[in-house]
PDB file of C-alpha atoms in Angstrom:
ATOM      1  CA  UNK A  79      45.853  20.561  52.205  1.00 46.00           C
ATOM      2  CA  UNK A  80      45.667  24.732  51.793  1.00 44.00           C
ATOM      3  CA  UNK A  81      43.701  26.449  54.575  1.00 46.00           C
ATOM      4  CA  UNK A  82      42.073  30.050  54.770  1.00 51.00           C
ATOM      5  CA  UNK A  83      40.205  31.962  57.516  1.00 55.00           C
ATOM      6  CA  UNK A  84      36.419  31.718  55.464  1.00 67.00           C
ATOM      7  CA  UNK A  85      36.575  28.166  53.515  1.00 80.00           C
ATOM      8  CA  UNK A  86      35.733  25.052  54.764  1.00 90.00           C
ATOM      9  CA  UNK A  87      37.708  22.315  52.954  1.00 91.00           C
ATOM     10  CA  UNK A  88      35.176  20.044  51.346  1.00 93.00           C
ATOM     11  CA  UNK A  89      37.386  16.778  52.077  1.00 95.00           C
ATOM     12  CA  UNK A  90      36.877  17.077  55.445  1.00 96.00           C
ATOM     13  CA  UNK A  91      33.102  17.096  55.009  1.00 97.00           C
ATOM     14  CA  UNK A  92      33.739  13.783  52.200  1.00 97.00           C
ATOM     15  CA  UNK A  93      35.902  12.135  54.597  1.00 96.00           C
ATOM     16  CA  UNK A  94      33.068  11.937  57.979  1.00 98.00           C
ATOM     17  CA  UNK A  95      30.189  10.921  55.567  1.00 98.00           C
ATOM     18  CA  UNK A  96      32.415   7.802  54.583  1.00 97.00           C
ATOM     19  CA  UNK A  97      33.143   8.133  58.116  1.00 97.00           C
ATOM     20  CA  UNK A  98      29.857   7.874  59.027  1.00 98.00           C
ATOM     21  CA  UNK A  99      28.343   4.874  56.452  1.00 98.00           C
ATOM     22  CA  UNK A 100      30.904   2.667  57.173  1.00 97.00           C
ATOM     23  CA  UNK A 101      29.644   3.445  61.106  1.00 98.00           C
ATOM     24  CA  UNK A 102      26.394   1.680  59.637  1.00 97.00           C
ATOM     25  CA  UNK A 103      27.763  -0.597  57.398  1.00 97.00           C
ATOM     26  CA  UNK A 104      30.177  -2.663  59.977  1.00 97.00           C
ATOM     27  CA  UNK A 105      28.266  -2.299  63.058  1.00 97.00           C
ATOM     28  CA  UNK A 106      25.330  -3.408  64.594  1.00 96.00           C
ATOM     29  CA  UNK A 107      24.134  -0.563  67.450  1.00 97.00           C
ATOM     30  CA  UNK A 108      25.582   2.427  66.769  1.00 98.00           C
ATOM     31  CA  UNK A 109      24.859   5.384  69.079  1.00 98.00           C
ATOM     32  CA  UNK A 110      26.341   9.372  68.247  1.00 98.00           C
ATOM     33  CA  UNK A 111      27.207  11.461  71.249  1.00 97.00           C
ATOM     34  CA  UNK A 112      25.470  14.136  71.755  1.00 97.00           C
ATOM     35  CA  UNK A 113      26.445  17.457  74.170  1.00 93.00           C
ATOM     36  CA  UNK A 114      24.612  19.603  71.640  1.00 95.00           C
ATOM     37  CA  UNK A 115      28.085  22.146  71.835  1.00 95.00           C
ATOM     38  CA  UNK A 116      28.736  22.737  68.443  1.00 96.00           C
ATOM     39  CA  UNK A 117      30.922  19.890  67.199  1.00 96.00           C
ATOM     40  CA  UNK A 118      28.099  17.194  68.213  1.00 96.00           C
ATOM     41  CA  UNK A 119      25.971  19.866  66.088  1.00 97.00           C
ATOM     42  CA  UNK A 120      28.289  18.991  63.270  1.00 98.00           C
ATOM     43  CA  UNK A 121      27.872  15.481  63.613  1.00 98.00           C
ATOM     44  CA  UNK A 122      24.612  15.843  63.558  1.00 98.00           C
ATOM     45  CA  UNK A 123      24.679  17.288  60.524  1.00 98.00           C
ATOM     46  CA  UNK A 124      26.758  15.290  58.839  1.00 98.00           C
ATOM     47  CA  UNK A 125      24.586  12.367  59.321  1.00 98.00           C
ATOM     48  CA  UNK A 126      21.552  13.749  57.712  1.00 98.00           C
ATOM     49  CA  UNK A 127      23.878  14.266  55.068  1.00 98.00           C
ATOM     50  CA  UNK A 128      25.331  10.794  55.313  1.00 98.00           C
ATOM     51  CA  UNK A 129      21.910   8.814  54.810  1.00 98.00           C
ATOM     52  CA  UNK A 130      19.415  11.318  52.936  1.00 96.00           C
ATOM     53  CA  UNK A 131      16.737  11.137  52.263  1.00 96.00           C
ATOM     54  CA  UNK A 132      16.565   8.578  55.061  1.00 96.00           C
ATOM     55  CA  UNK A 133      16.542   9.583  58.702  1.00 93.00           C
ATOM     56  CA  UNK A 134      19.610   9.422  60.210  1.00 96.00           C
ATOM     57  CA  UNK A 135      19.549   5.931  61.005  1.00 96.00           C
ATOM     58  CA  UNK A 136      20.764   5.740  65.473  1.00 97.00           C
ATOM     59  CA  UNK A 137      19.915   7.228  68.493  1.00 98.00           C
ATOM     60  CA  UNK A 138      21.884  10.380  70.026  1.00 98.00           C
ATOM     61  CA  UNK A 139      22.909   9.778  74.024  1.00 98.00           C
ATOM     62  CA  UNK A 140      23.581  12.045  76.145  1.00 97.00           C
ATOM     63  CA  UNK A 141      25.475  12.066  79.269  1.00 96.00           C
ATOM     64  CA  UNK A 142      23.942  14.600  81.078  1.00 96.00           C
ATOM     65  CA  UNK A 143      25.818  16.078  84.660  1.00 95.00           C
ATOM     66  CA  UNK A 144      23.120  17.783  85.504  1.00 95.00           C
ATOM     67  CA  UNK A 145      25.435  21.298  86.058  1.00 95.00           C
ATOM     68  CA  UNK A 146      24.880  21.606  82.136  1.00 94.00           C
ATOM     69  CA  UNK A 147      24.309  25.462  80.756  1.00 95.00           C
ATOM     70  CA  UNK A 148      20.239  25.840  80.442  1.00 95.00           C
ATOM     71  CA  UNK A 149      20.678  27.209  77.091  1.00 96.00           C
ATOM     72  CA  UNK A 150      22.493  23.989  75.945  1.00 96.00           C
ATOM     73  CA  UNK A 151      19.919  21.694  77.545  1.00 96.00           C
ATOM     74  CA  UNK A 152      17.149  23.743  75.568  1.00 97.00           C
ATOM     75  CA  UNK A 153      18.901  23.772  71.842  1.00 97.00           C
ATOM     76  CA  UNK A 154      19.473  20.630  72.157  1.00 97.00           C
ATOM     77  CA  UNK A 155      15.684  19.694  73.368  1.00 97.00           C
ATOM     78  CA  UNK A 156      14.420  21.775  70.216  1.00 97.00           C
ATOM     79  CA  UNK A 157      16.891  20.738  68.202  1.00 97.00           C
ATOM     80  CA  UNK A 158      15.863  16.900  68.689  1.00 97.00           C
ATOM     81  CA  UNK A 159      12.199  18.213  68.547  1.00 97.00           C
ATOM     82  CA  UNK A 160      13.089  19.618  65.093  1.00 96.00           C
ATOM     83  CA  UNK A 161      14.418  16.718  63.549  1.00 96.00           C
ATOM     84  CA  UNK A 162      12.583  14.454  64.309  1.00 95.00           C
ATOM     85  CA  UNK A 163      15.616  12.068  66.297  1.00 96.00           C
ATOM     86  CA  UNK A 164      15.665   9.400  69.357  1.00 97.00           C
ATOM     87  CA  UNK A 165      17.321  10.766  72.362  1.00 98.00           C
ATOM     88  CA  UNK A 166      18.874   9.302  74.440  1.00 98.00           C
ATOM     89  CA  UNK A 167      19.208  10.597  78.283  1.00 98.00           C
ATOM     90  CA  UNK A 168      21.681   9.111  81.729  1.00 98.00           C
ATOM     91  CA  UNK A 169      22.216  11.544  84.310  1.00 97.00           C
ATOM     92  CA  UNK A 170      25.237  11.287  86.833  1.00 97.00           C
ATOM     93  CA  UNK A 171      22.562  11.834  89.723  1.00 97.00           C
ATOM     94  CA  UNK A 172      21.193   8.228  88.552  1.00 97.00           C
ATOM     95  CA  UNK A 173      24.899   7.084  89.323  1.00 97.00           C
ATOM     96  CA  UNK A 174      25.319   9.320  92.351  1.00 97.00           C
ATOM     97  CA  UNK A 175      22.275   7.975  93.599  1.00 97.00           C
ATOM     98  CA  UNK A 176      23.214   4.388  92.915  1.00 96.00           C
ATOM     99  CA  UNK A 177      26.322   5.233  95.104  1.00 96.00           C
ATOM    100  CA  UNK A 178      28.450   3.611  91.648  1.00 95.00           C
ATOM    101  CA  UNK A 179      29.744   7.038  91.902  1.00 94.00           C
ATOM    102  CA  UNK A 180      31.500   9.899  95.244  1.00 94.00           C
ATOM    103  CA  UNK A 181      30.180  13.791  94.444  1.00 93.00           C
ATOM    104  CA  UNK A 182      33.195  15.274  94.693  1.00 91.00           C
ATOM    105  CA  UNK A 183      33.348  18.468  97.458  1.00 91.00           C
ATOM    106  CA  UNK A 184      35.526  21.254  97.978  1.00 90.00           C
ATOM    107  CA  UNK A 185      36.775  24.230  96.227  1.00 89.00           C
ATOM    108  CA  UNK A 186      37.103  22.543  92.707  1.00 89.00           C
ATOM    109  CA  UNK A 187      34.406  19.696  93.298  1.00 91.00           C
ATOM    110  CA  UNK A 188      33.063  18.738  89.980  1.00 89.00           C
ATOM    111  CA  UNK A 189      30.487  15.890  87.848  1.00 91.00           C
ATOM    112  CA  UNK A 190      32.441  15.625  85.258  1.00 87.00           C
ATOM    113  CA  UNK A 191      34.892  13.403  85.234  1.00 87.00           C
ATOM    114  CA  UNK A 192      31.680  10.789  86.992  1.00 92.00           C
ATOM    115  CA  UNK A 193      30.320  10.891  83.512  1.00 93.00           C
ATOM    116  CA  UNK A 194      32.456   8.036  82.808  1.00 93.00           C
ATOM    117  CA  UNK A 195      30.227   5.917  84.968  1.00 95.00           C
ATOM    118  CA  UNK A 196      26.957   6.677  83.840  1.00 96.00           C
ATOM    119  CA  UNK A 197      27.852   6.372  79.975  1.00 96.00           C
ATOM    120  CA  UNK A 198      29.509   3.307  80.919  1.00 95.00           C
ATOM    121  CA  UNK A 199      26.421   2.237  81.940  1.00 96.00           C
ATOM    122  CA  UNK A 200      24.901   3.322  79.010  1.00 97.00           C
ATOM    123  CA  UNK A 201      26.882   1.077  76.474  1.00 96.00           C
ATOM    124  CA  UNK A 202      25.760  -1.556  78.275  1.00 95.00           C
ATOM    125  CA  UNK A 203      22.778  -0.921  79.093  1.00 97.00           C
ATOM    126  CA  UNK A 204      21.674  -0.451  75.099  1.00 97.00           C
ATOM    127  CA  UNK A 205      24.453  -3.060  73.892  1.00 95.00           C
ATOM    128  CA  UNK A 206      26.106  -0.271  72.086  1.00 96.00           C
ATOM    129  CA  UNK A 207      29.286  -1.201  69.954  1.00 96.00           C
ATOM    130  CA  UNK A 208      29.753   2.151  68.812  1.00 97.00           C
ATOM    131  CA  UNK A 209      29.566   5.754  69.810  1.00 97.00           C
ATOM    132  CA  UNK A 210      30.072   8.368  67.719  1.00 98.00           C
ATOM    133  CA  UNK A 211      31.835  11.273  69.555  1.00 96.00           C
ATOM    134  CA  UNK A 212      32.856  14.703  68.340  1.00 94.00           C
ATOM    135  CA  UNK A 213      36.586  14.375  69.123  1.00 92.00           C
ATOM    136  CA  UNK A 214      38.796  16.113  66.964  1.00 92.00           C
ATOM    137  CA  UNK A 215      43.060  15.434  67.196  1.00 89.00           C
ATOM    138  CA  UNK A 216      43.817  19.695  67.836  1.00 86.00           C
ATOM    139  CA  UNK A 217      41.401  19.966  70.686  1.00 82.00           C
ATOM    140  CA  UNK A 218      44.409  17.937  73.281  1.00 74.00           C
ATOM    141  CA  UNK A 219      47.375  15.309  72.886  1.00 75.00           C
ATOM    142  CA  UNK A 220      45.762  12.774  74.107  1.00 76.00           C
ATOM    143  CA  UNK A 221      42.922  13.328  71.559  1.00 77.00           C
ATOM    144  CA  UNK A 222      45.272  13.738  69.030  1.00 79.00           C
ATOM    145  CA  UNK A 223      46.228   9.641  69.757  1.00 80.00           C
ATOM    146  CA  UNK A 224      43.391   8.220  69.237  1.00 85.00           C
ATOM    147  CA  UNK A 225      42.182   6.697  65.610  1.00 90.00           C
ATOM    148  CA  UNK A 226      39.092   6.838  64.004  1.00 94.00           C
ATOM    149  CA  UNK A 227      38.149   3.615  65.219  1.00 95.00           C
ATOM    150  CA  UNK A 228      39.418   3.827  68.727  1.00 92.00           C
ATOM    151  CA  UNK A 229      38.611   0.200  70.594  1.00 92.00           C
ATOM    152  CA  UNK A 230      37.530  -0.182  74.396  1.00 91.00           C
ATOM    153  CA  UNK A 231      38.346  -3.262  76.261  1.00 89.00           C
ATOM    154  CA  UNK A 232      34.945  -5.592  77.820  1.00 84.00           C
ATOM    155  CA  UNK A 233      35.850  -2.159  80.652  1.00 82.00           C
ATOM    156  CA  UNK A 234      35.305   0.486  78.564  1.00 80.00           C
ATOM    157  CA  UNK A 235      39.546   0.775  78.992  1.00 86.00           C
ATOM    158  CA  UNK A 236      41.392   2.091  76.152  1.00 86.00           C
ATOM    159  CA  UNK A 237      45.255   1.752  75.149  1.00 84.00           C
ATOM    160  CA  UNK A 238      46.792   4.200  73.569  1.00 80.00           C
ATOM    161  CA  UNK A 239      49.501   1.203  72.656  1.00 81.00           C
ATOM    162  CA  UNK A 240      47.425  -0.900  71.507  1.00 82.00           C
ATOM    163  CA  UNK A 241      45.599   0.625  68.762  1.00 84.00           C
ATOM    164  CA  UNK A 242      44.946  -1.069  64.835  1.00 86.00           C
ATOM    165  CA  UNK A 243      46.810   0.541  61.798  1.00 85.00           C
ATOM    166  CA  UNK A 244      44.525   2.924  59.758  1.00 87.00           C
ATOM    167  CA  UNK A 245      46.555   3.010  56.337  1.00 83.00           C
ATOM    168  CA  UNK A 246      45.225   3.749  52.723  1.00 79.00           C
ATOM    169  CA  UNK A 247      41.755   5.149  55.249  1.00 80.00           C
ATOM    170  CA  UNK A 248      40.709   0.666  56.421  1.00 87.00           C
ATOM    171  CA  UNK A 249      38.502   1.258  58.858  1.00 93.00           C
ATOM    172  CA  UNK A 250      38.767  -1.835  61.113  1.00 91.00           C
ATOM    173  CA  UNK A 251      35.328  -2.244  62.949  1.00 91.00           C
ATOM    174  CA  UNK A 252      35.644  -5.839  63.765  1.00 92.00           C
ATOM    175  CA  UNK A 253      35.153  -6.714  67.892  1.00 92.00           C
ATOM    176  CA  UNK A 254      35.443  -9.370  70.221  1.00 91.00           C
ATOM    177  CA  UNK A 255      32.165 -10.498  72.141  1.00 89.00           C
ATOM    178  CA  UNK A 256      31.827  -7.183  75.161  1.00 88.00           C
ATOM    179  CA  UNK A 257      34.409  -4.800  73.737  1.00 92.00           C
ATOM    180  CA  UNK A 258      33.486  -1.670  71.551  1.00 93.00           C
ATOM    181  CA  UNK A 259      34.483   1.540  69.597  1.00 95.00           C
ATOM    182  CA  UNK A 260      34.958   4.825  69.468  1.00 95.00           C
ATOM    183  CA  UNK A 261      34.901   6.233  66.568  1.00 97.00           C
ATOM    184  CA  UNK A 262      35.271  10.057  65.175  1.00 96.00           C
ATOM    185  CA  UNK A 263      34.515  11.068  62.398  1.00 97.00           C
ATOM    186  CA  UNK A 264      35.685  14.324  62.431  1.00 97.00           C
ATOM    187  CA  UNK A 265      38.931  13.961  64.387  1.00 95.00           C
ATOM    188  CA  UNK A 266      40.863  15.814  61.378  1.00 94.00           C
ATOM    189  CA  UNK A 267      39.668  18.602  61.909  1.00 96.00           C
ATOM    190  CA  UNK A 268      40.180  22.031  63.496  1.00 93.00           C
ATOM    191  CA  UNK A 269      38.396  24.191  65.723  1.00 93.00           C
ATOM    192  CA  UNK A 270      38.248  26.642  62.911  1.00 93.00           C
ATOM    193  CA  UNK A 271      37.156  24.107  60.075  1.00 95.00           C
ATOM    194  CA  UNK A 272      34.260  23.471  62.313  1.00 96.00           C
ATOM    195  CA  UNK A 273      33.342  27.306  62.878  1.00 96.00           C
ATOM    196  CA  UNK A 274      33.788  27.530  59.286  1.00 96.00           C
ATOM    197  CA  UNK A 275      31.658  24.762  58.383  1.00 97.00           C
ATOM    198  CA  UNK A 276      29.056  25.621  61.026  1.00 97.00           C
ATOM    199  CA  UNK A 277      28.480  29.548  58.786  1.00 96.00           C
ATOM    200  CA  UNK A 278      27.878  27.747  55.358  1.00 96.00           C
ATOM    201  CA  UNK A 279      25.366  25.163  56.622  1.00 97.00           C
ATOM    202  CA  UNK A 280      24.283  27.730  58.083  1.00 96.00           C
ATOM    203  CA  UNK A 281      23.950  25.561  61.212  1.00 97.00           C
ATOM    204  CA  UNK A 282      22.156  26.889  64.429  1.00 97.00           C
ATOM    205  CA  UNK A 283      24.373  26.623  68.001  1.00 97.00           C
ATOM    206  CA  UNK A 284      23.558  27.565  71.767  1.00 97.00           C
ATOM    207  CA  UNK A 285      23.441  31.338  71.884  1.00 96.00           C
ATOM    208  CA  UNK A 286      26.341  30.647  74.496  1.00 96.00           C
ATOM    209  CA  UNK A 287      28.850  30.752  72.068  1.00 97.00           C
ATOM    210  CA  UNK A 288      28.297  34.451  71.254  1.00 97.00           C
ATOM    211  CA  UNK A 289      29.131  36.562  73.718  1.00 97.00           C
ATOM    212  CA  UNK A 290      27.063  38.404  76.296  1.00 97.00           C
ATOM    213  CA  UNK A 291      26.356  39.400  80.154  1.00 97.00           C
ATOM    214  CA  UNK A 292      26.857  36.846  82.269  1.00 97.00           C
ATOM    215  CA  UNK A 293      27.623  37.259  86.333  1.00 97.00           C
ATOM    216  CA  UNK A 294      31.341  35.341  86.356  1.00 97.00           C
ATOM    217  CA  UNK A 295      34.080  35.576  88.709  1.00 96.00           C
ATOM    218  CA  UNK A 296      38.016  35.013  88.544  1.00 95.00           C
ATOM    219  CA  UNK A 297      39.245  31.483  90.033  1.00 94.00           C
ATOM    220  CA  UNK A 298      43.488  30.840  88.780  1.00 91.00           C
ATOM    221  CA  UNK A 299      43.571  33.385  86.101  1.00 91.00           C
ATOM    222  CA  UNK A 300      39.830  31.728  84.739  1.00 92.00           C
ATOM    223  CA  UNK A 301      36.200  33.480  84.163  1.00 94.00           C
ATOM    224  CA  UNK A 302      34.104  30.700  85.411  1.00 95.00           C
ATOM    225  CA  UNK A 303      30.334  31.099  84.868  1.00 95.00           C
ATOM    226  CA  UNK A 304      28.634  31.743  88.555  1.00 95.00           C
ATOM    227  CA  UNK A 305      26.206  29.485  89.526  1.00 93.00           C
ATOM    228  CA  UNK A 306      24.528  27.169  92.901  1.00 91.00           C
ATOM    229  CA  UNK A 307      26.638  24.204  91.190  1.00 91.00           C
ATOM    230  CA  UNK A 308      30.293  26.060  92.223  1.00 91.00           C
ATOM    231  CA  UNK A 309      31.194  26.490  95.475  1.00 90.00           C
ATOM    232  CA  UNK A 310      33.337  30.144  95.540  1.00 91.00           C
ATOM    233  CA  UNK A 311      35.401  31.212  98.813  1.00 92.00           C
ATOM    234  CA  UNK A 312      34.142  34.408 100.316  1.00 90.00           C
ATOM    235  CA  UNK A 313      37.752  36.259  98.511  1.00 92.00           C
ATOM    236  CA  UNK A 314      36.290  35.909  94.949  1.00 94.00           C
ATOM    237  CA  UNK A 315      33.949  38.448  93.867  1.00 95.00           C
ATOM    238  CA  UNK A 316      30.692  38.019  91.162  1.00 96.00           C
ATOM    239  CA  UNK A 317      30.588  40.675  88.905  1.00 96.00           C
ATOM    240  CA  UNK A 318      28.803  41.065  84.741  1.00 97.00           C
ATOM    241  CA  UNK A 319      31.394  41.016  82.052  1.00 97.00           C
ATOM    242  CA  UNK A 320      30.409  40.368  78.239  1.00 97.00           C
ATOM    243  CA  UNK A 321      32.154  36.706  77.823  1.00 97.00           C
ATOM    244  CA  UNK A 322      31.746  34.132  75.690  1.00 96.00           C
ATOM    245  CA  UNK A 323      32.296  30.434  75.369  1.00 95.00           C
ATOM    246  CA  UNK A 324      34.498  28.724  73.456  1.00 93.00           C
ATOM    247  CA  UNK A 325      32.937  25.075  74.675  1.00 90.00           C
ATOM    248  CA  UNK A 326      30.297  23.992  76.204  1.00 88.00           C
ATOM    249  CA  UNK A 327      30.615  21.238  79.137  1.00 86.00           C
ATOM    250  CA  UNK A 328      29.568  20.927  82.851  1.00 90.00           C
ATOM    251  CA  UNK A 329      29.660  24.656  84.317  1.00 92.00           C
ATOM    252  CA  UNK A 330      32.266  24.124  86.618  1.00 91.00           C
ATOM    253  CA  UNK A 331      35.046  23.626  84.681  1.00 89.00           C
ATOM    254  CA  UNK A 332      33.962  24.964  81.555  1.00 92.00           C
ATOM    255  CA  UNK A 333      35.746  28.813  81.215  1.00 93.00           C
ATOM    256  CA  UNK A 334      33.983  32.100  79.237  1.00 95.00           C
ATOM    257  CA  UNK A 335      36.591  34.141  77.791  1.00 94.00           C
ATOM    258  CA  UNK A 336      36.304  38.842  76.950  1.00 95.00           C
ATOM    259  CA  UNK A 337      34.294  38.556  73.628  1.00 95.00           C
ATOM    260  CA  UNK A 338      32.390  41.017  71.831  1.00 95.00           C
ATOM    261  CA  UNK A 339      31.816  38.671  68.875  1.00 96.00           C
ATOM    262  CA  UNK A 340      28.277  38.192  68.096  1.00 96.00           C
ATOM    263  CA  UNK A 341      28.159  36.451  65.224  1.00 95.00           C
ATOM    264  CA  UNK A 342      30.289  33.869  63.399  1.00 95.00           C
ATOM    265  CA  UNK A 343      32.453  35.521  61.651  1.00 95.00           C
ATOM    266  CA  UNK A 344      33.733  37.729  64.628  1.00 95.00           C
ATOM    267  CA  UNK A 345      33.957  34.065  66.322  1.00 95.00           C
ATOM    268  CA  UNK A 346      35.866  33.746  63.660  1.00 94.00           C
ATOM    269  CA  UNK A 347      38.189  36.124  63.798  1.00 93.00           C
ATOM    270  CA  UNK A 348      38.879  35.588  67.320  1.00 92.00           C
ATOM    271  CA  UNK A 349      40.067  31.927  66.841  1.00 89.00           C
ATOM    272  CA  UNK A 350      42.787  33.054  63.564  1.00 89.00           C
ATOM    273  CA  UNK A 351      43.774  35.208  66.082  1.00 86.00           C
ATOM    274  CA  UNK A 352      43.909  33.381  69.244  1.00 81.00           C
ATOM    275  CA  UNK A 353      47.134  32.727  71.677  1.00 75.00           C
ATOM    276  CA  UNK A 354      45.179  30.028  74.308  1.00 75.00           C
ATOM    277  CA  UNK A 355      43.831  27.055  72.743  1.00 70.00           C
ATOM    278  CA  UNK A 356      39.831  25.919  72.650  1.00 73.00           C
ATOM    279  CA  UNK A 357      40.654  23.407  75.858  1.00 64.00           C
ATOM    280  CA  UNK A 358      42.556  26.100  77.635  1.00 63.00           C
ATOM    281  CA  UNK A 359      39.239  27.294  78.935  1.00 60.00           C
ATOM    282  CA  UNK A 360      38.525  23.573  80.407  1.00 61.00           C
ATOM    283  CA  UNK A 361      39.444  23.552  83.800  1.00 63.00           C
ATOM    284  CA  UNK A 362      38.909  19.905  84.538  1.00 63.00           C
ATOM    285  CA  UNK A 363      42.029  19.273  81.955  1.00 60.00           C
ATOM    286  CA  UNK A 364      44.522  21.237  83.868  1.00 60.00           C
ATOM    287  CA  UNK A 365      44.206  18.519  87.054  1.00 60.00           C
ATOM    288  CA  UNK A 366      47.004  17.063  85.555  1.00 61.00           C
ATOM    289  CA  UNK A 367      49.109  17.142  82.759  1.00 59.00           C
ATOM    290  CA  UNK A 368      47.536  13.962  81.349  1.00 65.00           C
ATOM    291  CA  UNK A 369      44.027  14.820  82.641  1.00 70.00           C
ATOM    292  CA  UNK A 370      42.610  13.526  79.702  1.00 72.00           C
ATOM    293  CA  UNK A 371      44.427  10.793  79.159  1.00 72.00           C
ATOM    294  CA  UNK A 372      43.844   9.249  82.547  1.00 73.00           C
ATOM    295  CA  UNK A 373      40.158  10.018  81.968  1.00 72.00           C
ATOM    296  CA  UNK A 374      40.165   8.569  78.166  1.00 72.00           C
ATOM    297  CA  UNK A 375      41.956   5.400  79.754  1.00 75.00           C
ATOM    298  CA  UNK A 376      38.914   4.959  82.254  1.00 76.00           C
ATOM    299  CA  UNK A 377      36.389   4.613  79.247  1.00 71.00           C
ATOM    300  CA  UNK A 378      35.638   8.155  79.630  1.00 73.00           C
ATOM    301  CA  UNK A 379      34.443  10.163  76.198  1.00 73.00           C
TER     302      UNK A 379
END
């Protein structure tokens, strides 16, 4: 497949729609994991196309850390209202209050990893047998190991050595009682594919993806957004910069990049010349070499 800077390869859309229809055919209770980020926004558009003129036949699920960007939550609620979708929200704060997880403390405290327990509880509460996510293989090495249909055991755990072959696009959704499947319809897309798709489909996105003035501070070579959720030390100085975000995540672990991109064309130009990967701005991935893989093994998205 030839990749062009400003053209989205429609074969990827066809593949994703095929996968979403297979989910509807093979599973009894799917759900679409929705963070309000560009990848899950893309999934919503693909699901609309897959089942048009009917509505998307499954709900959206957002695991809210309570430390999200205000702009993202506003966008999430507006999109759901506009499209008439069913949104389920489960809160990490509830897991903390129920003493199922312990809030981290200290300079690098984050609720990002705590989401796993809240997610697994939601899967059990609603009996979801397939969770559709927006992960892509180009993001991070652990995500590159995932199949399109990725089986989790009855504890929600993933074993990279026990994955099923997916030869000739054959997707096997058969699971045992208690198991569930994570489904990744845009696994074969790149960050550039997503932006070209958003451009061609004229999809709305949260404002934090575009360059804007924000109070930030530098930590370990990254620009973090100033917020009351982050523990700032005395030697860290807050200053206002023109920045944007390449990913949408918990504010405590999502770094900004300095940017003047105010249109999608500008963002695409930035990506083409970037020397740091998209996940290079995620502090949670830097906790260890295998941080993402360890989180996925315990049931992370």
